[in-house]
Coordinates of N, CA and C in Angstrom, one line a residue:
M1 N 10.0 5.8 -22.0 CA 11.3 5.2 -21.9 C 11.6 4.7 -20.5
A2 N 12.1 3.5 -20.4 CA 12.4 2.9 -19.1 C 13.5 3.6 -18.4
T3 N 13.4 3.7 -17.1 CA 14.4 4.2 -16.2 C 15.5 3.1 -16.1
T4 N 16.7 3.5 -16.4 CA 17.8 2.5 -16.2 C 18.4 2.7 -14.8
A5 N 19.1 1.7 -14.4 CA 19.6 1.7 -13.0 C 21.1 1.7 -13.1
E6 N 21.7 2.6 -12.3 CA 23.2 2.5 -12.1 C 23.5 1.4 -11.1
S7 N 24.7 1.0 -11.0 CA 25.1 0.0 -10.0 C 24.7 0.6 -8.6
P8 N 23.9 -0.2 -7.9 CA 23.5 0.3 -6.6 C 24.7 0.3 -5.6
I9 N 24.6 1.3 -4.7 CA 25.6 1.3 -3.6 C 24.9 0.6 -2.4
L10 N 25.4 -0.5 -2.1 CA 24.9 -1.3 -1.0 C 25.6 -1.1 0.2
V11 N 24.9 -0.9 1.3 CA 25.6 -0.6 2.6 C 25.1 -1.6 3.6
T12 N 26.0 -2.1 4.4 CA 25.7 -3.0 5.4 C 26.4 -2.6 6.7
D13 N 25.9 -3.0 7.8 CA 26.5 -2.7 9.1 C 27.6 -3.8 9.3
P14 N 28.8 -3.4 9.5 CA 29.9 -4.4 9.7 C 29.8 -5.3 10.9
V15 N 29.0 -4.8 11.9 CA 28.8 -5.6 13.1 C 27.9 -6.8 12.8
S16 N 27.0 -6.7 12.0 CA 26.0 -7.7 11.8 C 26.4 -8.8 10.8
G17 N 27.5 -8.5 10.1 CA 28.0 -9.5 9.1 C 27.4 -9.2 7.7
P18 N 27.5 -10.2 6.8 CA 27.0 -10.0 5.5 C 25.5 -9.6 5.4
A19 N 25.2 -8.8 4.5 CA 23.8 -8.3 4.3 C 22.9 -9.4 3.9
R20 N 21.7 -9.4 4.4 CA 20.6 -10.3 3.9 C 19.9 -9.7 2.7
S21 N 19.4 -10.5 1.8 CA 18.6 -10.0 0.7 C 17.2 -10.5 0.8
P22 N 16.2 -9.6 0.6 CA 14.8 -10.1 0.6 C 14.5 -11.2 -0.3
R23 N 15.3 -11.3 -1.4 CA 15.1 -12.4 -2.4 C 15.2 -13.8 -1.7
D24 N 16.0 -13.8 -0.6 CA 16.1 -15.1 0.1 C 14.9 -15.5 0.8
I25 N 13.9 -14.6 1.1 CA 12.7 -15.0 1.8 C 11.5 -14.9 1.0
V26 N 11.5 -14.2 -0.1 CA 10.3 -14.0 -0.9 C 10.3 -15.1 -2.0
P27 N 9.1 -15.8 -2.0 CA 9.1 -16.9 -3.1 C 9.3 -16.3 -4.5
A28 N 10.0 -17.1 -5.3 CA 10.5 -16.6 -6.6 C 9.3 -16.1 -7.5
G29 N 8.2 -16.9 -7.4 CA 7.0 -16.5 -8.3 C 6.4 -15.2 -7.8
L30 N 6.3 -15.0 -6.5 CA 5.8 -13.7 -6.0 C 6.8 -12.6 -6.4
W31 N 8.1 -12.8 -6.2 CA 9.1 -11.8 -6.5 C 8.9 -11.3 -8.0
E32 N 8.9 -12.3 -8.9 CA 8.8 -12.0 -10.3 C 7.5 -11.3 -10.6
K33 N 6.4 -11.7 -10.0 CA 5.1 -11.0 -10.2 C 5.2 -9.5 -9.8
Q34 N 5.8 -9.3 -8.6 CA 5.9 -7.9 -8.1 C 6.9 -7.1 -8.9
V35 N 7.9 -7.6 -9.4 CA 8.8 -6.9 -10.3 C 8.1 -6.5 -11.6
G36 N 7.3 -7.5 -12.1 CA 6.4 -7.2 -13.3 C 5.4 -6.1 -13.0
L37 N 4.8 -6.1 -11.8 CA 3.9 -5.0 -11.5 C 4.6 -3.6 -11.5
L38 N 5.8 -3.6 -10.9 CA 6.5 -2.3 -10.9 C 6.9 -1.9 -12.3
M39 N 7.2 -2.8 -13.2 CA 7.6 -2.5 -14.6 C 6.3 -2.1 -15.3
R40 N 5.2 -2.6 -15.0 CA 3.9 -2.2 -15.6 C 3.5 -0.8 -15.2
D41 N 3.7 -0.5 -13.9 CA 3.1 0.7 -13.4 C 4.1 1.9 -13.4
Y42 N 5.3 1.7 -13.6 CA 6.4 2.7 -13.5 C 7.3 2.6 -14.7
P43 N 8.0 3.6 -15.0 CA 9.0 3.5 -16.2 C 10.3 2.9 -15.8
Y44 N 10.2 1.7 -15.2 CA 11.4 0.9 -14.7 C 11.7 -0.2 -15.6
D45 N 13.0 -0.5 -15.7 CA 13.5 -1.7 -16.3 C 13.5 -2.7 -15.2
S46 N 13.9 -4.0 -15.5 CA 13.9 -5.0 -14.5 C 14.9 -4.8 -13.4
I47 N 16.0 -4.1 -13.7 CA 17.0 -3.9 -12.7 C 16.5 -2.9 -11.7
M48 N 15.9 -1.8 -12.2 CA 15.4 -0.8 -11.2 C 14.2 -1.3 -10.4
A49 N 13.3 -2.1 -11.1 CA 12.2 -2.6 -10.4 C 12.7 -3.6 -9.3
T50 N 13.7 -4.4 -9.5 CA 14.3 -5.3 -8.5 C 14.9 -4.5 -7.4
R51 N 15.6 -3.4 -7.7 CA 16.1 -2.6 -6.6 C 15.0 -2.0 -5.7
V52 N 14.0 -1.4 -6.3 CA 12.9 -0.8 -5.6 C 12.2 -1.8 -4.7
L53 N 11.9 -2.9 -5.3 CA 11.2 -4.0 -4.6 C 12.0 -4.5 -3.4
G54 N 13.3 -4.7 -3.6 CA 14.1 -5.2 -2.5 C 14.2 -4.2 -1.4
Q55 N 14.3 -2.9 -1.6 CA 14.3 -2.0 -0.6 C 12.9 -1.9 0.1
G56 N 11.9 -2.0 -0.6 CA 10.5 -2.1 0.0 C 10.4 -3.2 1.0
Y57 N 10.9 -4.4 0.6 CA 10.8 -5.5 1.5 C 11.7 -5.3 2.7
A58 N 12.9 -4.8 2.5 CA 13.9 -4.6 3.6 C 13.3 -3.6 4.6
Y59 N 12.6 -2.5 4.1 CA 12.0 -1.5 5.0 C 10.9 -2.2 5.8
L60 N 10.0 -2.9 5.1 CA 8.8 -3.5 5.8 C 9.3 -4.5 6.8
L61 N 10.2 -5.3 6.5 CA 10.7 -6.4 7.4 C 11.4 -5.7 8.6
T62 N 12.1 -4.6 8.4 CA 12.7 -3.9 9.5 C 11.6 -3.3 10.4
A63 N 10.6 -2.7 9.8 CA 9.5 -2.1 10.5 C 8.8 -3.1 11.4
M64 N 8.6 -4.3 10.8 CA 8.0 -5.4 11.5 C 8.8 -5.8 12.7
A65 N 10.1 -5.9 12.5 CA 11.0 -6.4 13.6 C 11.1 -5.3 14.7
H66 N 10.7 -4.1 14.4 CA 10.8 -3.0 15.4 C 9.4 -2.5 15.8
R67 N 8.4 -3.3 15.6 CA 7.1 -2.9 16.0 C 7.0 -2.6 17.4
K68 N 6.1 -1.7 17.8 CA 5.8 -1.3 19.1 C 7.0 -0.5 19.8
E69 N 7.9 0.0 18.9 CA 9.0 0.8 19.5 C 8.8 2.2 19.2
G70 N 7.8 2.6 18.5 CA 7.5 4.0 18.2 C 8.6 4.8 17.6
L71 N 9.3 4.2 16.6 CA 10.5 4.8 16.1 C 10.2 5.9 15.0
G72 N 9.0 5.9 14.5 CA 8.7 6.9 13.4 C 9.5 6.6 12.1
L73 N 9.6 5.3 11.8 CA 10.3 4.9 10.6 C 9.6 5.4 9.3
A74 N 10.4 5.7 8.3 CA 9.9 6.3 7.1 C 10.7 5.9 5.9
P75 N 10.0 5.4 4.8 CA 10.8 5.1 3.6 C 10.9 6.4 2.7
S76 N 11.9 6.4 1.8 CA 11.9 7.5 0.8 C 10.8 7.3 -0.2
K77 N 10.6 8.3 -1.1 CA 9.6 8.1 -2.1 C 9.8 6.9 -2.9
L78 N 11.0 6.6 -3.4 CA 11.2 5.5 -4.2 C 11.0 4.2 -3.4
V79 N 11.5 4.1 -2.2 CA 11.3 2.9 -1.4 C 9.8 2.7 -1.1
D80 N 9.1 3.8 -0.9 CA 7.6 3.7 -0.7 C 6.9 3.1 -1.9
I81 N 7.4 3.3 -3.1 CA 6.8 2.7 -4.3 C 6.9 1.2 -4.2
G82 N 8.0 0.7 -3.7 CA 8.2 -0.8 -3.5 C 7.2 -1.3 -2.4
V83 N 7.1 -0.5 -1.3 CA 6.2 -0.8 -0.2 C 4.8 -1.0 -0.7
H84 N 4.4 0.0 -1.5 CA 3.0 0.0 -2.0 C 2.7 -1.2 -2.9
T85 N 3.7 -1.6 -3.7 CA 3.6 -2.8 -4.6 C 3.4 -4.0 -3.7
I86 N 4.1 -4.1 -2.6 CA 4.0 -5.3 -1.7 C 2.7 -5.3 -1.0
I87 N 2.2 -4.2 -0.5 CA 1.0 -4.2 0.4 C -0.3 -4.2 -0.5
L88 N -0.2 -3.9 -1.7 CA -1.4 -3.9 -2.5 C -1.8 -5.3 -2.9
D89 N -0.9 -6.3 -2.9 CA -1.2 -7.7 -3.0 C -1.6 -8.2 -1.6
T90 N -2.8 -8.0 -1.2 CA -3.2 -8.1 0.2 C -3.0 -9.5 0.7
I91 N -3.3 -10.5 -0.1 CA -3.1 -11.9 0.4 C -1.7 -12.2 0.7
A92 N -0.8 -11.9 -0.2 CA 0.6 -12.1 0.0 C 1.2 -11.2 1.2
Y93 N 0.7 -10.0 1.2 CA 1.1 -9.1 2.3 C 0.6 -9.6 3.7
A94 N -0.6 -10.2 3.7 CA -1.1 -10.7 5.0 C -0.3 -11.9 5.4
E95 N 0.1 -12.7 4.4 CA 1.0 -13.9 4.7 C 2.4 -13.4 5.3
L96 N 2.9 -12.3 4.7 CA 4.2 -11.7 5.2 C 4.0 -11.3 6.6
C97 N 2.9 -10.6 6.9 CA 2.6 -10.1 8.3 C 2.5 -11.3 9.2
D98 N 1.8 -12.3 8.8 CA 1.6 -13.5 9.6 C 3.0 -14.1 10.0
K99 N 3.9 -14.2 9.0 CA 5.2 -14.8 9.2 C 6.2 -13.9 10.0
Y100 N 6.2 -12.6 9.7 CA 7.3 -11.8 10.2 C 6.8 -10.7 11.2
N101 N 5.5 -10.6 11.4 CA 5.0 -9.6 12.3 C 4.0 -10.2 13.4
A102 N 4.4 -11.4 13.8 CA 3.6 -12.1 14.8 C 2.1 -12.2 14.5
G103 N 1.8 -12.4 13.2 CA 0.4 -12.5 12.9 C -0.4 -11.2 12.9
Q104 N 0.3 -10.1 13.2 CA -0.4 -8.8 13.2 C -0.2 -8.1 11.9
F105 N -1.3 -7.5 11.3 CA -1.2 -6.7 10.1 C -0.5 -5.4 10.4
L106 N 0.5 -5.1 9.6 CA 1.2 -3.8 9.8 C 0.5 -2.8 8.8
H107 N -0.2 -1.9 9.4 CA -1.0 -1.0 8.6 C -0.2 0.1 8.0
H108 N -0.7 0.7 6.9 CA -0.1 1.8 6.2 C -1.0 3.0 6.5
V109 N -0.5 4.0 7.2 CA -1.2 5.2 7.6 C -0.5 6.4 7.1
P110 N -0.6 6.8 5.8 CA 0.1 7.9 5.3 C -0.4 9.3 5.9
K111 N 0.5 10.2 6.0 CA 0.1 11.6 6.3 C 0.2 12.5 5.1
V112 N -0.6 13.5 5.0 CA -0.6 14.4 3.9 C 0.7 15.3 3.8
E113 N 1.1 15.8 5.0 CA 2.3 16.6 5.1 C 3.6 15.8 4.9
M114 N 4.5 16.4 4.1 CA 5.8 15.8 3.9 C 6.7 16.5 4.9
K115 N 7.7 15.8 5.3 CA 8.7 16.4 6.3 C 10.1 16.2 5.9
N116 N 10.9 17.0 6.5 CA 12.4 16.9 6.3 C 13.0 16.9 7.7
D117 N 12.7 15.7 8.3 CA 13.1 15.6 9.7 C 14.2 14.6 10.0
G118 N 14.8 14.1 8.9 CA 15.9 13.1 9.0 C 15.4 11.7 9.2
S119 N 14.1 11.5 9.3 CA 13.6 10.1 9.7 C 13.9 9.1 8.5
V120 N 14.0 9.5 7.3 CA 14.2 8.6 6.2 C 15.6 8.0 6.3
M121 N 16.6 8.9 6.4 CA 18.0 8.4 6.5 C 18.2 7.6 7.8
K122 N 17.6 8.0 8.9 CA 17.6 7.3 10.1 C 17.1 5.8 9.9
T123 N 16.0 5.8 9.1 CA 15.4 4.5 8.8 C 16.4 3.6 7.9
A124 N 17.0 4.3 7.0 CA 18.0 3.5 6.1 C 19.1 2.9 6.9
H125 N 19.6 3.7 7.9 CA 20.6 3.2 8.8 C 20.1 2.0 9.7
L126 N 18.9 2.1 10.1 CA 18.3 1.0 10.9 C 18.1 -0.2 10.1
V127 N 17.7 0.0 8.8 CA 17.6 -1.2 7.9 C 19.0 -1.9 7.7
A128 N 20.0 -1.1 7.6 CA 21.4 -1.7 7.5 C 21.8 -2.4 8.8
R129 N 21.5 -1.7 9.9 CA 21.8 -2.4 11.2 C 21.0 -3.7 11.4
A130 N 19.8 -3.8 10.8 CA 19.0 -5.0 10.9 C 19.6 -6.1 10.0
G131 N 20.6 -5.7 9.2 CA 21.3 -6.7 8.4 C 20.8 -6.8 6.9
W132 N 20.0 -5.9 6.5 CA 19.5 -5.9 5.1 C 20.4 -5.1 4.2
E133 N 20.4 -5.4 3.0 CA 21.1 -4.6 2.0 C 20.4 -3.2 1.9
V134 N 21.2 -2.2 1.9 CA 20.6 -0.8 1.7 C 21.2 -0.2 0.4
D135 N 20.3 0.1 -0.5 CA 20.7 0.7 -1.8 C 20.6 2.2 -1.6
L136 N 21.6 2.8 -1.2 CA 21.6 4.2 -0.8 C 21.0 5.2 -1.8
P137 N 21.3 5.1 -3.1 CA 20.7 6.0 -4.0 C 19.1 6.0 -4.0
L138 N 18.5 4.9 -3.6 CA 17.1 4.9 -3.5 C 16.5 5.6 -2.3
W139 N 17.4 5.9 -1.3 CA 17.0 6.6 -0.1 C 17.3 8.1 -0.1
Q140 N 17.9 8.6 -1.2 CA 18.4 10.0 -1.2 C 17.3 11.0 -1.5
D141 N 16.1 10.7 -1.8 CA 15.1 11.7 -1.9 C 14.5 12.0 -0.5
A142 N 15.2 11.8 0.5 CA 14.7 11.9 1.9 C 14.2 13.2 2.3
A143 N 14.6 14.3 1.6 CA 14.2 15.6 2.1 C 12.7 15.8 1.9
D144 N 12.0 15.1 1.1 CA 10.6 15.3 0.9 C 9.7 14.3 1.6
C145 N 10.2 13.5 2.5 CA 9.4 12.4 3.1 C 9.5 12.5 4.6
G146 N 8.7 11.7 5.2 CA 8.7 11.7 6.7 C 7.9 10.5 7.2
P147 N 7.8 10.4 8.5 CA 7.0 9.3 9.0 C 5.6 9.3 8.5
C148 N 5.2 8.1 8.2 CA 3.8 8.0 7.8 C 2.9 8.3 9.0
H149 N 3.1 7.8 10.1 CA 2.3 8.0 11.3 C 3.2 7.8 12.5
P150 N 4.0 8.9 12.9 CA 5.0 8.7 13.9 C 4.5 8.3 15.2
G151 N 5.2 7.4 15.9 CA 4.8 7.0 17.2 C 3.7 5.9 17.2
N152 N 3.3 5.5 16.1 CA 2.3 4.5 16.0 C 2.8 3.2 15.4
D153 N 2.2 2.1 15.6 CA 2.6 0.8 15.1 C 2.1 0.6 13.7
S154 N 2.6 1.5 12.8 CA 2.2 1.4 11.4 C 3.4 1.9 10.6
H155 N 3.2 1.9 9.3 CA 4.3 2.4 8.4 C 3.7 3.3 7.4

């Protein structure tokens, strides 16, 4: 049975103005393909798949904008599912890195140990400050996640 989605709670930083949506930068065909992949691989309906994918892009684009700052950014488990869907399409992901990460590939270096160090919610707030929509319910499993590779230029 497909997971249904409640109305997301979107948070933005009032200083930066209206929130940006990843749908504004991801080509429509690629977006639909990746939503379809999420629906194929997880028990998500199109609404939940769209939410997860959007947060995955918001996270990655924020990580790219803050590269070389050693912030120890971390997605929640649900947001990480969106991230994995994006990075597994390596051609499209390489193009994203070319355009938004100064041509540098943003590597994914997961750690085995899970942490409860506050880095996930810190990351959600940074995503909001960067001007992206933040769907807070998708970040609430933060207690079981942590930085993939803290202090490194990866996610």
